[in-house]
mmCIF file of C-alpha atoms in Angstrom:
data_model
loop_
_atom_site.group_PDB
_atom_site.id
_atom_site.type_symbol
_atom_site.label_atom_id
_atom_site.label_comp_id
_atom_site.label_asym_id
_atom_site.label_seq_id
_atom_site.Cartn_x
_atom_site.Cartn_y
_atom_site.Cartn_z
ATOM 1 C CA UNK A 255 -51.387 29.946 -4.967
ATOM 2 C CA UNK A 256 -53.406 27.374 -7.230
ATOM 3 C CA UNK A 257 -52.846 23.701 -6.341
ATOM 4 C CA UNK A 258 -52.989 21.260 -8.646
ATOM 5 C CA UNK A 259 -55.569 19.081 -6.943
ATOM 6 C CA UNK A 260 -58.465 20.698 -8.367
ATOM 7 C CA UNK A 261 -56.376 20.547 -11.869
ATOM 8 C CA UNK A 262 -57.177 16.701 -12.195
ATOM 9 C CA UNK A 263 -59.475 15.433 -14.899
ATOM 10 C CA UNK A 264 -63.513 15.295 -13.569
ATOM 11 C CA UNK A 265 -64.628 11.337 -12.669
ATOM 12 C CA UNK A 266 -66.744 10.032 -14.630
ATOM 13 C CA UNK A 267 -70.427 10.698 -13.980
ATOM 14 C CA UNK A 268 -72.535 8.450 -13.515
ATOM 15 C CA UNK A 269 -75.683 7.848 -16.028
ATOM 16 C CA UNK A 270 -73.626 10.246 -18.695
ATOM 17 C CA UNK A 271 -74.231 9.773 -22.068
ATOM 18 C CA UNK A 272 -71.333 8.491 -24.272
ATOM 19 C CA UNK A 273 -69.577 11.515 -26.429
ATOM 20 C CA UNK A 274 -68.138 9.203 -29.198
ATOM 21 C CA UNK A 275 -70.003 6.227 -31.121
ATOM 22 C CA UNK A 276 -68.737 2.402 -30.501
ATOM 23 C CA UNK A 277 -69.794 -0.806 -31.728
ATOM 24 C CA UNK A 278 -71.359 -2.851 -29.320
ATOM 25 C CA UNK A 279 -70.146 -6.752 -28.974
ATOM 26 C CA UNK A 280 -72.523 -9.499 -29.747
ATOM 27 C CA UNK A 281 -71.877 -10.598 -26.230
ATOM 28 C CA UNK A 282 -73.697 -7.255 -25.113
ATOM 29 C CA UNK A 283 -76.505 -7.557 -27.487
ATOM 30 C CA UNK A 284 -77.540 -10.421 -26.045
ATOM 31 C CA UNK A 285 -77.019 -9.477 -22.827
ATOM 32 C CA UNK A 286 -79.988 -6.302 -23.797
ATOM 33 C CA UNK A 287 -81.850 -9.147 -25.305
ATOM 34 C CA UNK A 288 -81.997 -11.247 -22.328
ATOM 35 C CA UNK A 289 -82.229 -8.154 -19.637
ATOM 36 C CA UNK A 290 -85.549 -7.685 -22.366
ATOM 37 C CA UNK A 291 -86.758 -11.417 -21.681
ATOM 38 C CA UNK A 292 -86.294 -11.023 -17.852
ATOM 39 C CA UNK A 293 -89.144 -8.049 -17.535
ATOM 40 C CA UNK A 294 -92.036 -10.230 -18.590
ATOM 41 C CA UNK A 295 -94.606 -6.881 -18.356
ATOM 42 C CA UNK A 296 -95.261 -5.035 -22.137
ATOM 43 C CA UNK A 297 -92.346 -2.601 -22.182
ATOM 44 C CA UNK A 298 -89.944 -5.924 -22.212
ATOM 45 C CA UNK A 299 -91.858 -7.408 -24.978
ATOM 46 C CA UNK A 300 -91.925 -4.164 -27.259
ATOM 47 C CA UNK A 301 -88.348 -3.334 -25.954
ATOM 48 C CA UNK A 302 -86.857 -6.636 -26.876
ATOM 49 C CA UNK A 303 -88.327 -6.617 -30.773
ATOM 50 C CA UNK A 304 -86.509 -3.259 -31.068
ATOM 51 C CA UNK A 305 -83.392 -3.909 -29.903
ATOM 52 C CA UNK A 306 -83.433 -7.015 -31.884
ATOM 53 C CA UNK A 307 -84.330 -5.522 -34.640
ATOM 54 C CA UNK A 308 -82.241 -2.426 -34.638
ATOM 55 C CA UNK A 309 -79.278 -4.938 -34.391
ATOM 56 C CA UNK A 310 -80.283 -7.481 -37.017
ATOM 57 C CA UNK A 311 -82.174 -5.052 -39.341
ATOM 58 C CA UNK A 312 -78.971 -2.476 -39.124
ATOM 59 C CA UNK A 313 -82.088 -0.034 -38.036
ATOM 60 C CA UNK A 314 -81.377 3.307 -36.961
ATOM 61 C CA UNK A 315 -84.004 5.226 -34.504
ATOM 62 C CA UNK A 316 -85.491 6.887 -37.027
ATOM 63 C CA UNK A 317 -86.422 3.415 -38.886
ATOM 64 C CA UNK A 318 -87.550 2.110 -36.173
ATOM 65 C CA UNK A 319 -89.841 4.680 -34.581
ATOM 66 C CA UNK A 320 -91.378 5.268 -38.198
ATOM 67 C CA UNK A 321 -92.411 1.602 -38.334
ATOM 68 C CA UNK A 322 -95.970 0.957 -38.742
ATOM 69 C CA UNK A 323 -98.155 -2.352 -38.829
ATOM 70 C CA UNK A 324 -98.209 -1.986 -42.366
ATOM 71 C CA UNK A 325 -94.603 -2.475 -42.907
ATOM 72 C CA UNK A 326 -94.678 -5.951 -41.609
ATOM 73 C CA UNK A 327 -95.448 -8.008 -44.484
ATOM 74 C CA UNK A 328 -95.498 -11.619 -45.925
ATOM 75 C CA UNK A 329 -92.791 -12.427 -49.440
ATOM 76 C CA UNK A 330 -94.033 -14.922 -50.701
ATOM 77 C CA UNK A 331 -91.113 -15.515 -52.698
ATOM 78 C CA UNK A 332 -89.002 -15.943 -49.827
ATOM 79 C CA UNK A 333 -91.922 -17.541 -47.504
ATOM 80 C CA UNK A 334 -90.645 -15.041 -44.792
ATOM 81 C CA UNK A 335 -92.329 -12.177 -43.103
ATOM 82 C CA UNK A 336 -90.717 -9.344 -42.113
ATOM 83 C CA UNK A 337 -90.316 -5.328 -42.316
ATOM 84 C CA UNK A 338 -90.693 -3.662 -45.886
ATOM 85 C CA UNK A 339 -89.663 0.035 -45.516
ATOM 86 C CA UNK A 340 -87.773 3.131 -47.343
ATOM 87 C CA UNK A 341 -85.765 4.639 -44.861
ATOM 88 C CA UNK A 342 -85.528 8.402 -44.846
ATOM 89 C CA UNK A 343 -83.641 9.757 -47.404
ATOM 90 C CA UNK A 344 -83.029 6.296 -49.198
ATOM 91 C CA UNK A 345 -84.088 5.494 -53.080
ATOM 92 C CA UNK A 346 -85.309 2.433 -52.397
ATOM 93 C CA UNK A 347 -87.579 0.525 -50.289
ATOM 94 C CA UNK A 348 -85.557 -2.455 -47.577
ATOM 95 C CA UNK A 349 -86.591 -5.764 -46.701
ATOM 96 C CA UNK A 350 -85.464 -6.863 -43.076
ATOM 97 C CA UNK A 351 -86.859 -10.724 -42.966
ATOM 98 C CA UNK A 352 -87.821 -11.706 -39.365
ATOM 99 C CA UNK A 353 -85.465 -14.638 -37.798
ATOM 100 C CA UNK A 354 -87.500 -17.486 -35.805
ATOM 101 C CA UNK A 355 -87.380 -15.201 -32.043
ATOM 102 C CA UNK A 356 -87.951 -12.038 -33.856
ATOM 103 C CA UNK A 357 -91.349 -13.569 -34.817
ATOM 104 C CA UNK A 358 -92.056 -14.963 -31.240
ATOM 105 C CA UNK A 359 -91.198 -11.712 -30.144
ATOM 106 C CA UNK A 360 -93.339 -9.848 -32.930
ATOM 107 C CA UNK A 361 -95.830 -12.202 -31.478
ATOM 108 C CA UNK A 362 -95.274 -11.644 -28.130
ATOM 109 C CA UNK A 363 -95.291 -7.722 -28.493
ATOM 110 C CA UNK A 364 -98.822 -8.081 -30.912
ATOM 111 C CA UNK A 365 -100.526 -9.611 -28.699
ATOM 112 C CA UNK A 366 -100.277 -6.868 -26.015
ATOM 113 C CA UNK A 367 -100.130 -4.566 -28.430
ATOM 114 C CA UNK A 368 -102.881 -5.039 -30.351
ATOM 115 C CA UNK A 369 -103.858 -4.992 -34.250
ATOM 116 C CA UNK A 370 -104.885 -1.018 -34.014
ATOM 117 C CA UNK A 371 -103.546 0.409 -37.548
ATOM 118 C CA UNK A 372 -100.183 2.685 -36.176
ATOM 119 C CA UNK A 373 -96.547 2.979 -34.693
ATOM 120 C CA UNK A 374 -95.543 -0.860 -34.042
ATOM 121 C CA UNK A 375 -93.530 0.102 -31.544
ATOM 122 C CA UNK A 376 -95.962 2.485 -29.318
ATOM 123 C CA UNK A 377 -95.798 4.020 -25.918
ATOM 124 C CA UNK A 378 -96.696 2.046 -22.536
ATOM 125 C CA UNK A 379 -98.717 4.270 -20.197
ATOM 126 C CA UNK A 380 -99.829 3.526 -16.406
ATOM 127 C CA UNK A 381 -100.352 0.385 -15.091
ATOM 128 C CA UNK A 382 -98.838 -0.867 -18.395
ATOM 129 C CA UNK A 383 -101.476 0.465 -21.027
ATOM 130 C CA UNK A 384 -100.596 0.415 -24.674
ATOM 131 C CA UNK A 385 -100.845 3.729 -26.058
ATOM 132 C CA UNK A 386 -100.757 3.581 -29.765
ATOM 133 C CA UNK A 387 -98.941 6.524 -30.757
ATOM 134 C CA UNK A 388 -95.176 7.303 -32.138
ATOM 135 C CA UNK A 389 -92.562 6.867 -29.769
ATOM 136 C CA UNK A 390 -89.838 9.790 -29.893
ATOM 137 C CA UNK A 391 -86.491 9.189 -30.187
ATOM 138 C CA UNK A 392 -85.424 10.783 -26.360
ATOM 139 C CA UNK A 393 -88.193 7.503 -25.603
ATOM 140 C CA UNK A 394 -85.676 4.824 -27.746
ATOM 141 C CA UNK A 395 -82.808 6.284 -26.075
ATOM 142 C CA UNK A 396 -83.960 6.117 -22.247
ATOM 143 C CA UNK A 397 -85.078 2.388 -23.211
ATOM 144 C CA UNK A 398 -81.542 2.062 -24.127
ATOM 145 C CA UNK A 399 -80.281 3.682 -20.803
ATOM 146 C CA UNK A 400 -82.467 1.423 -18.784
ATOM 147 C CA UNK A 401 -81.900 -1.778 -20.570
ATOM 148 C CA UNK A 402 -77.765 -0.867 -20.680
ATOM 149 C CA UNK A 403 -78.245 -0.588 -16.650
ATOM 150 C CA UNK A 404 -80.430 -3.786 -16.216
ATOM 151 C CA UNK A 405 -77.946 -5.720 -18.315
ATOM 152 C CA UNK A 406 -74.398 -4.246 -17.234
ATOM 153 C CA UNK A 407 -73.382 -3.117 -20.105
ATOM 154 C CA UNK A 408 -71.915 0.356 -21.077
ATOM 155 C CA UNK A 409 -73.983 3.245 -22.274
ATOM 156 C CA UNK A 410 -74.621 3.991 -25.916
ATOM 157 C CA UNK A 411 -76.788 5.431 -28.146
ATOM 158 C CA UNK A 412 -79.940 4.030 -29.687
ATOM 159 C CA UNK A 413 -78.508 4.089 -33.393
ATOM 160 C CA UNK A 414 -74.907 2.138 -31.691
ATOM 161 C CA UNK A 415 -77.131 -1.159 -32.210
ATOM 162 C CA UNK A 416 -77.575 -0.335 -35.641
ATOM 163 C CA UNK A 417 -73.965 0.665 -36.320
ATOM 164 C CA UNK A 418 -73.226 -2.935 -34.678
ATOM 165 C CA UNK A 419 -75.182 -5.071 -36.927
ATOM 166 C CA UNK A 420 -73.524 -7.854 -38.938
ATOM 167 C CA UNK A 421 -74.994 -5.586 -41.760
ATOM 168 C CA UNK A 422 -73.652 -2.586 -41.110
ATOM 169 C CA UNK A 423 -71.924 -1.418 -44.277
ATOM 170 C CA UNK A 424 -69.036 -0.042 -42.099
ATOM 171 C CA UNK A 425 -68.478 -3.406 -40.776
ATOM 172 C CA UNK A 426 -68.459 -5.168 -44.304
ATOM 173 C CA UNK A 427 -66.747 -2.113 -46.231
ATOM 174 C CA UNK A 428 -69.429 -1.852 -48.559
ATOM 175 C CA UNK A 429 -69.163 -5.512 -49.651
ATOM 176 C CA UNK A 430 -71.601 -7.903 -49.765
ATOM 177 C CA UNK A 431 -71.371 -10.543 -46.864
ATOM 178 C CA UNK A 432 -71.335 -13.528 -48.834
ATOM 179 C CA UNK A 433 -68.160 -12.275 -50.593
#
């Protein structure tokens, strides 16, 4: 005879990875920002910038991992600097201006960085050393695990902050936010 004990649904693991995507709250973003601002050592300086700007640039993993120093750039026309790109598969290059703390934190993250033409956002070795080479995305999304742990909020995937972004498309239905 079977009982029906062993018939109830599995609990929840701990640590496992979300099946479905979600929007995450601004309220969480900032809680990732600030759990970023609390580890004062080079992985919260280059961890912060991306989660800021995967969220305010709408950028998705692949974006941001294919960043290089050369995409940050100066308009003059707009007297702001920020990321000039063509994400994969688009027609057209994107602009994603820097706001006032992204550029402390562009700062921040350059100056442990380094000016070394390659990846902006580069792997942190022993004892803290900047390695400049390409993150991978499995990289993006344990930062994500770590900093959803540190901050108390829920898992979710790396492109989630991107899907979140005030300018997601989904979010504005394809209209432009001024409308």
């Amino acid at each position: 005879i079977i009982s029906a004990s062993h018939l109830s649904s599995p609990a929840k693991e701990p640590g496992k990875r979300p099946q479905n995507e979600r929007e995450l709250a601004h309220t969480e973003v900032l809680a990732l920002q600030a759990a970023c601002r609390l580890d004062d050592t080079p992985k919260g300086k280059r961890d912060g910038l991306m989660v800021s700007l995967a969220y305010h640039g709408a950028l998705k993993t692949v974006d941001l991992i294919s960043l290089t120093l050369d995409h940050i750039q100066f308009d003059p026309r707009t007297q702001k600097s920020g990321v000039l790109f063509k994400p994969a598969q688009a027609k057209r290059a994107r602009r994603v201006p820097f706001s006032n703390e992204e550029m402390i934190a562009l700062e921040d993250w350059l100056i442990v960085r380094g000016n070394e033409p390659g990846a902006l956002f580069c792997e942190i070795g022993r004892a803290d050393k900047v390695e400049i080479k390409r993150m991978t995305a499995a990289q993006v999304r344990e930062i994500c695990d770590l900093r959803a742990g540190e901050s108390g909020v829920q898992p979710f995937e790396p492109n989630d902050l991107a899907r979140s972004s005030p300018l997601s498309n989904k979010k504005t239905n394809g209209k432009s936010r001024t409308q």
